[in-house]
Amino acid sequence: MTSEPQYLLVVYRASRNAGEPVSPGRVADELDRSPAATTEMLQRLETRGLLEYEPYEGATLTAEGRETAAELYETYVVLSQFFREVLDLEDPEAEALELAGSVSPLVTERVAETLLERDAAESIDGETVQSSLERS
């Protein structure tokens, strides 16, 4: 099951790299969901005030959505690095995407501290665990 945090993360990451709006097709492809399911979730997120959705154009995060997604992204970065560096998982980013919305800020902070103690420096998308901690 794909959750709201996963959709927010995909829109956030795509808008950081390619500008906005993010097409529903891109979101559907990344999450391996049908276009109909993706459209339904984007409309639900719009109803909650987290993004603005225009059919056939795409989704744009609202200020509240951007703030929520940025927090999720920090968790995603920390988990991705932990899964890669410590657990040596085959697809750490997919695992992190799956779990980012389920992990508390305290757990994220503790995992980041553990990684820093292991002298982990670089993470995905050019982010570092140190920079994630500094924003907390």
PDB file of C-alpha atoms in Angstrom:
ATOM      1  CA  MET A   1       0.000   0.000   0.000  1.00  0.00           C
ATOM      2  CA  THR A   2       1.291   3.400  -0.907  1.00  0.00           C
ATOM      3  CA  SER A   3       0.780   6.066   1.729  1.00  0.00           C
ATOM      4  CA  GLU A   4       0.368   9.821   1.662  1.00  0.00           C
ATOM      5  CA  PRO A   5       3.948  10.429   2.869  1.00  0.00           C
ATOM      6  CA  GLN A   6       5.295   8.479  -0.102  1.00  0.00           C
ATOM      7  CA  TYR A   7       3.367  10.654  -2.547  1.00  0.00           C
ATOM      8  CA  LEU A   8       4.543  13.817  -0.800  1.00  0.00           C
ATOM      9  CA  LEU A   9       8.148  12.634  -0.922  1.00  0.00           C
ATOM     10  CA  VAL A  10       7.964  11.816  -4.625  1.00  0.00           C
ATOM     11  CA  VAL A  11       6.440  15.210  -5.458  1.00  0.00           C
ATOM     12  CA  TYR A  12       9.002  16.962  -3.247  1.00  0.00           C
ATOM     13  CA  ARG A  13      11.994  15.163  -4.766  1.00  0.00           C
ATOM     14  CA  ALA A  14      10.741  15.662  -8.316  1.00  0.00           C
ATOM     15  CA  SER A  15      10.022  19.353  -7.785  1.00  0.00           C
ATOM     16  CA  ARG A  16      13.498  19.881  -6.289  1.00  0.00           C
ATOM     17  CA  ASN A  17      15.131  18.389  -9.374  1.00  0.00           C
ATOM     18  CA  ALA A  18      12.870  19.414 -12.239  1.00  0.00           C
ATOM     19  CA  GLY A  19      10.745  22.309 -11.075  1.00  0.00           C
ATOM     20  CA  GLU A  20       7.022  22.292 -10.625  1.00  0.00           C
ATOM     21  CA  PRO A  21       4.367  21.112 -11.309  1.00  0.00           C
ATOM     22  CA  VAL A  22       5.074  17.391 -11.107  1.00  0.00           C
ATOM     23  CA  SER A  23       3.060  15.305 -13.541  1.00  0.00           C
ATOM     24  CA  PRO A  24       0.790  12.605 -12.151  1.00  0.00           C
ATOM     25  CA  GLY A  25       2.390  10.163 -14.607  1.00  0.00           C
ATOM     26  CA  ARG A  26       5.801  10.718 -13.072  1.00  0.00           C
ATOM     27  CA  VAL A  27       4.421  10.134  -9.585  1.00  0.00           C
ATOM     28  CA  ALA A  28       2.566   6.999 -10.732  1.00  0.00           C
ATOM     29  CA  ASP A  29       5.687   5.622 -12.420  1.00  0.00           C
ATOM     30  CA  GLU A  30       7.936   6.199  -9.430  1.00  0.00           C
ATOM     31  CA  LEU A  31       5.495   4.612  -7.005  1.00  0.00           C
ATOM     32  CA  ASP A  32       4.406   1.869  -9.423  1.00  0.00           C
ATOM     33  CA  ARG A  33       0.768   2.872  -9.048  1.00  0.00           C
ATOM     34  CA  SER A  34      -1.997   3.244 -11.592  1.00  0.00           C
ATOM     35  CA  PRO A  35      -2.772   6.706 -12.953  1.00  0.00           C
ATOM     36  CA  ALA A  36      -6.249   6.499 -11.390  1.00  0.00           C
ATOM     37  CA  ALA A  37      -4.899   5.661  -7.919  1.00  0.00           C
ATOM     38  CA  THR A  38      -2.319   8.428  -8.232  1.00  0.00           C
ATOM     39  CA  THR A  39      -4.915  10.996  -9.279  1.00  0.00           C
ATOM     40  CA  GLU A  40      -7.130   9.976  -6.367  1.00  0.00           C
ATOM     41  CA  MET A  41      -4.286  10.392  -3.865  1.00  0.00           C
ATOM     42  CA  LEU A  42      -3.187  13.728  -5.327  1.00  0.00           C
ATOM     43  CA  GLN A  43      -6.770  14.969  -5.002  1.00  0.00           C
ATOM     44  CA  ARG A  44      -6.865  13.745  -1.396  1.00  0.00           C
ATOM     45  CA  LEU A  45      -3.620  15.594  -0.634  1.00  0.00           C
ATOM     46  CA  GLU A  46      -5.091  18.695  -2.253  1.00  0.00           C
ATOM     47  CA  THR A  47      -8.163  18.423  -0.018  1.00  0.00           C
ATOM     48  CA  ARG A  48      -5.836  18.287   2.998  1.00  0.00           C
ATOM     49  CA  GLY A  49      -4.117  21.481   1.829  1.00  0.00           C
ATOM     50  CA  LEU A  50      -0.746  19.848   1.151  1.00  0.00           C
ATOM     51  CA  LEU A  51      -0.628  20.450  -2.586  1.00  0.00           C
ATOM     52  CA  GLU A  52      -2.456  22.018  -5.481  1.00  0.00           C
ATOM     53  CA  TYR A  53      -3.417  19.624  -8.246  1.00  0.00           C
ATOM     54  CA  GLU A  54      -4.384  20.496 -11.803  1.00  0.00           C
ATOM     55  CA  PRO A  55      -5.483  17.565 -13.989  1.00  0.00           C
ATOM     56  CA  TYR A  56      -3.140  16.926 -16.930  1.00  0.00           C
ATOM     57  CA  GLU A  57      -0.645  19.447 -15.527  1.00  0.00           C
ATOM     58  CA  GLY A  58       0.432  18.125 -12.192  1.00  0.00           C
ATOM     59  CA  ALA A  59       0.925  18.772  -8.521  1.00  0.00           C
ATOM     60  CA  THR A  60       2.535  21.706  -6.767  1.00  0.00           C
ATOM     61  CA  LEU A  61       3.241  21.586  -3.043  1.00  0.00           C
ATOM     62  CA  THR A  62       1.685  24.258  -0.854  1.00  0.00           C
ATOM     63  CA  ALA A  63       3.781  25.894   1.872  1.00  0.00           C
ATOM     64  CA  GLU A  64       2.378  23.405   4.389  1.00  0.00           C
ATOM     65  CA  GLY A  65       3.011  20.522   2.000  1.00  0.00           C
ATOM     66  CA  ARG A  66       6.570  21.674   1.365  1.00  0.00           C
ATOM     67  CA  GLU A  67       7.260  21.876   5.105  1.00  0.00           C
ATOM     68  CA  THR A  68       5.803  18.420   5.732  1.00  0.00           C
ATOM     69  CA  ALA A  69       7.642  16.943   2.746  1.00  0.00           C
ATOM     70  CA  ALA A  70      10.947  18.546   3.784  1.00  0.00           C
ATOM     71  CA  GLU A  71      10.698  16.851   7.185  1.00  0.00           C
ATOM     72  CA  LEU A  72       9.882  13.544   5.500  1.00  0.00           C
ATOM     73  CA  TYR A  73      12.801  14.064   3.134  1.00  0.00           C
ATOM     74  CA  GLU A  74      15.248  14.487   6.010  1.00  0.00           C
ATOM     75  CA  THR A  75      14.029  11.191   7.462  1.00  0.00           C
ATOM     76  CA  TYR A  76      14.261   9.597   4.017  1.00  0.00           C
ATOM     77  CA  VAL A  77      17.880  10.748   3.600  1.00  0.00           C
ATOM     78  CA  VAL A  78      18.917   9.453   7.032  1.00  0.00           C
ATOM     79  CA  LEU A  79      17.154   6.111   6.573  1.00  0.00           C
ATOM     80  CA  SER A  80      18.577   5.670   3.070  1.00  0.00           C
ATOM     81  CA  GLN A  81      22.078   6.164   4.355  1.00  0.00           C
ATOM     82  CA  PHE A  82      21.521   3.852   7.315  1.00  0.00           C
ATOM     83  CA  PHE A  83      20.099   1.136   5.075  1.00  0.00           C
ATOM     84  CA  ARG A  84      23.013   1.523   2.661  1.00  0.00           C
ATOM     85  CA  GLU A  85      25.918   1.958   5.089  1.00  0.00           C
ATOM     86  CA  VAL A  86      24.888  -0.201   8.028  1.00  0.00           C
ATOM     87  CA  LEU A  87      22.436  -2.770   6.696  1.00  0.00           C
ATOM     88  CA  ASP A  88      23.857  -2.961   3.156  1.00  0.00           C
ATOM     89  CA  LEU A  89      20.403  -3.346   1.624  1.00  0.00           C
ATOM     90  CA  GLU A  90      20.060  -3.827  -2.117  1.00  0.00           C
ATOM     91  CA  ASP A  91      17.650  -0.902  -2.627  1.00  0.00           C
ATOM     92  CA  PRO A  92      18.021   1.420   0.377  1.00  0.00           C
ATOM     93  CA  GLU A  93      16.124   4.296  -1.239  1.00  0.00           C
ATOM     94  CA  ALA A  94      13.017   2.161  -1.858  1.00  0.00           C
ATOM     95  CA  GLU A  95      13.095   0.911   1.731  1.00  0.00           C
ATOM     96  CA  ALA A  96      13.527   4.456   3.052  1.00  0.00           C
ATOM     97  CA  LEU A  97      10.653   5.708   0.886  1.00  0.00           C
ATOM     98  CA  GLU A  98       8.470   2.964   2.330  1.00  0.00           C
ATOM     99  CA  LEU A  99       9.297   3.814   5.964  1.00  0.00           C
ATOM    100  CA  ALA A 100       9.958   7.567   6.073  1.00  0.00           C
ATOM    101  CA  GLY A 101       6.409   8.450   7.096  1.00  0.00           C
ATOM    102  CA  SER A 102       6.402   5.876   9.895  1.00  0.00           C
ATOM    103  CA  VAL A 103       9.521   6.950  11.778  1.00  0.00           C
ATOM    104  CA  SER A 104       9.396   9.514  14.573  1.00  0.00           C
ATOM    105  CA  PRO A 105      11.727  12.532  14.638  1.00  0.00           C
ATOM    106  CA  LEU A 106      13.439  11.032  17.705  1.00  0.00           C
ATOM    107  CA  VAL A 107      14.252   7.810  15.844  1.00  0.00           C
ATOM    108  CA  THR A 108      15.509   9.814  12.865  1.00  0.00           C
ATOM    109  CA  GLU A 109      17.761  11.855  15.141  1.00  0.00           C
ATOM    110  CA  ARG A 110      19.156   8.761  16.868  1.00  0.00           C
ATOM    111  CA  VAL A 111      19.838   7.013  13.562  1.00  0.00           C
ATOM    112  CA  ALA A 112      21.574  10.157  12.284  1.00  0.00           C
ATOM    113  CA  GLU A 113      23.714  10.318  15.424  1.00  0.00           C
ATOM    114  CA  THR A 114      24.652   6.667  14.960  1.00  0.00           C
ATOM    115  CA  LEU A 115      25.689   7.359  11.385  1.00  0.00           C
ATOM    116  CA  LEU A 116      27.746  10.364  12.429  1.00  0.00           C
ATOM    117  CA  GLU A 117      29.521   8.238  14.990  1.00  0.00           C
ATOM    118  CA  ARG A 118      30.400   5.853  12.160  1.00  0.00           C
ATOM    119  CA  ASP A 119      31.855   8.807  10.241  1.00  0.00           C
ATOM    120  CA  ALA A 120      29.248   8.540   7.507  1.00  0.00           C
ATOM    121  CA  ALA A 121      29.410  11.680   5.411  1.00  0.00           C
ATOM    122  CA  GLU A 122      27.594  11.576   2.113  1.00  0.00           C
ATOM    123  CA  SER A 123      24.041  10.564   1.500  1.00  0.00           C
ATOM    124  CA  ILE A 124      21.721  10.456  -1.471  1.00  0.00           C
ATOM    125  CA  ASP A 125      20.915  13.569  -3.477  1.00  0.00           C
ATOM    126  CA  GLY A 126      24.063  15.296  -2.144  1.00  0.00           C
ATOM    127  CA  GLU A 127      22.547  15.676   1.312  1.00  0.00           C
ATOM    128  CA  THR A 128      24.498  14.740   4.412  1.00  0.00           C
ATOM    129  CA  VAL A 129      23.315  13.437   7.719  1.00  0.00           C
ATOM    130  CA  GLN A 130      25.092  16.389   9.351  1.00  0.00           C
ATOM    131  CA  SER A 131      23.004  18.890   7.370  1.00  0.00           C
ATOM    132  CA  SER A 132      19.813  17.032   8.321  1.00  0.00           C
ATOM    133  CA  LEU A 133      20.753  17.218  11.999  1.00  0.00           C
ATOM    134  CA  GLU A 134      21.565  20.917  11.775  1.00  0.00           C
ATOM    135  CA  ARG A 135      18.071  21.667  10.409  1.00  0.00           C
ATOM    136  CA  SER A 136      16.401  19.797  13.296  1.00  0.00           C
TER     137      SER A 136
END
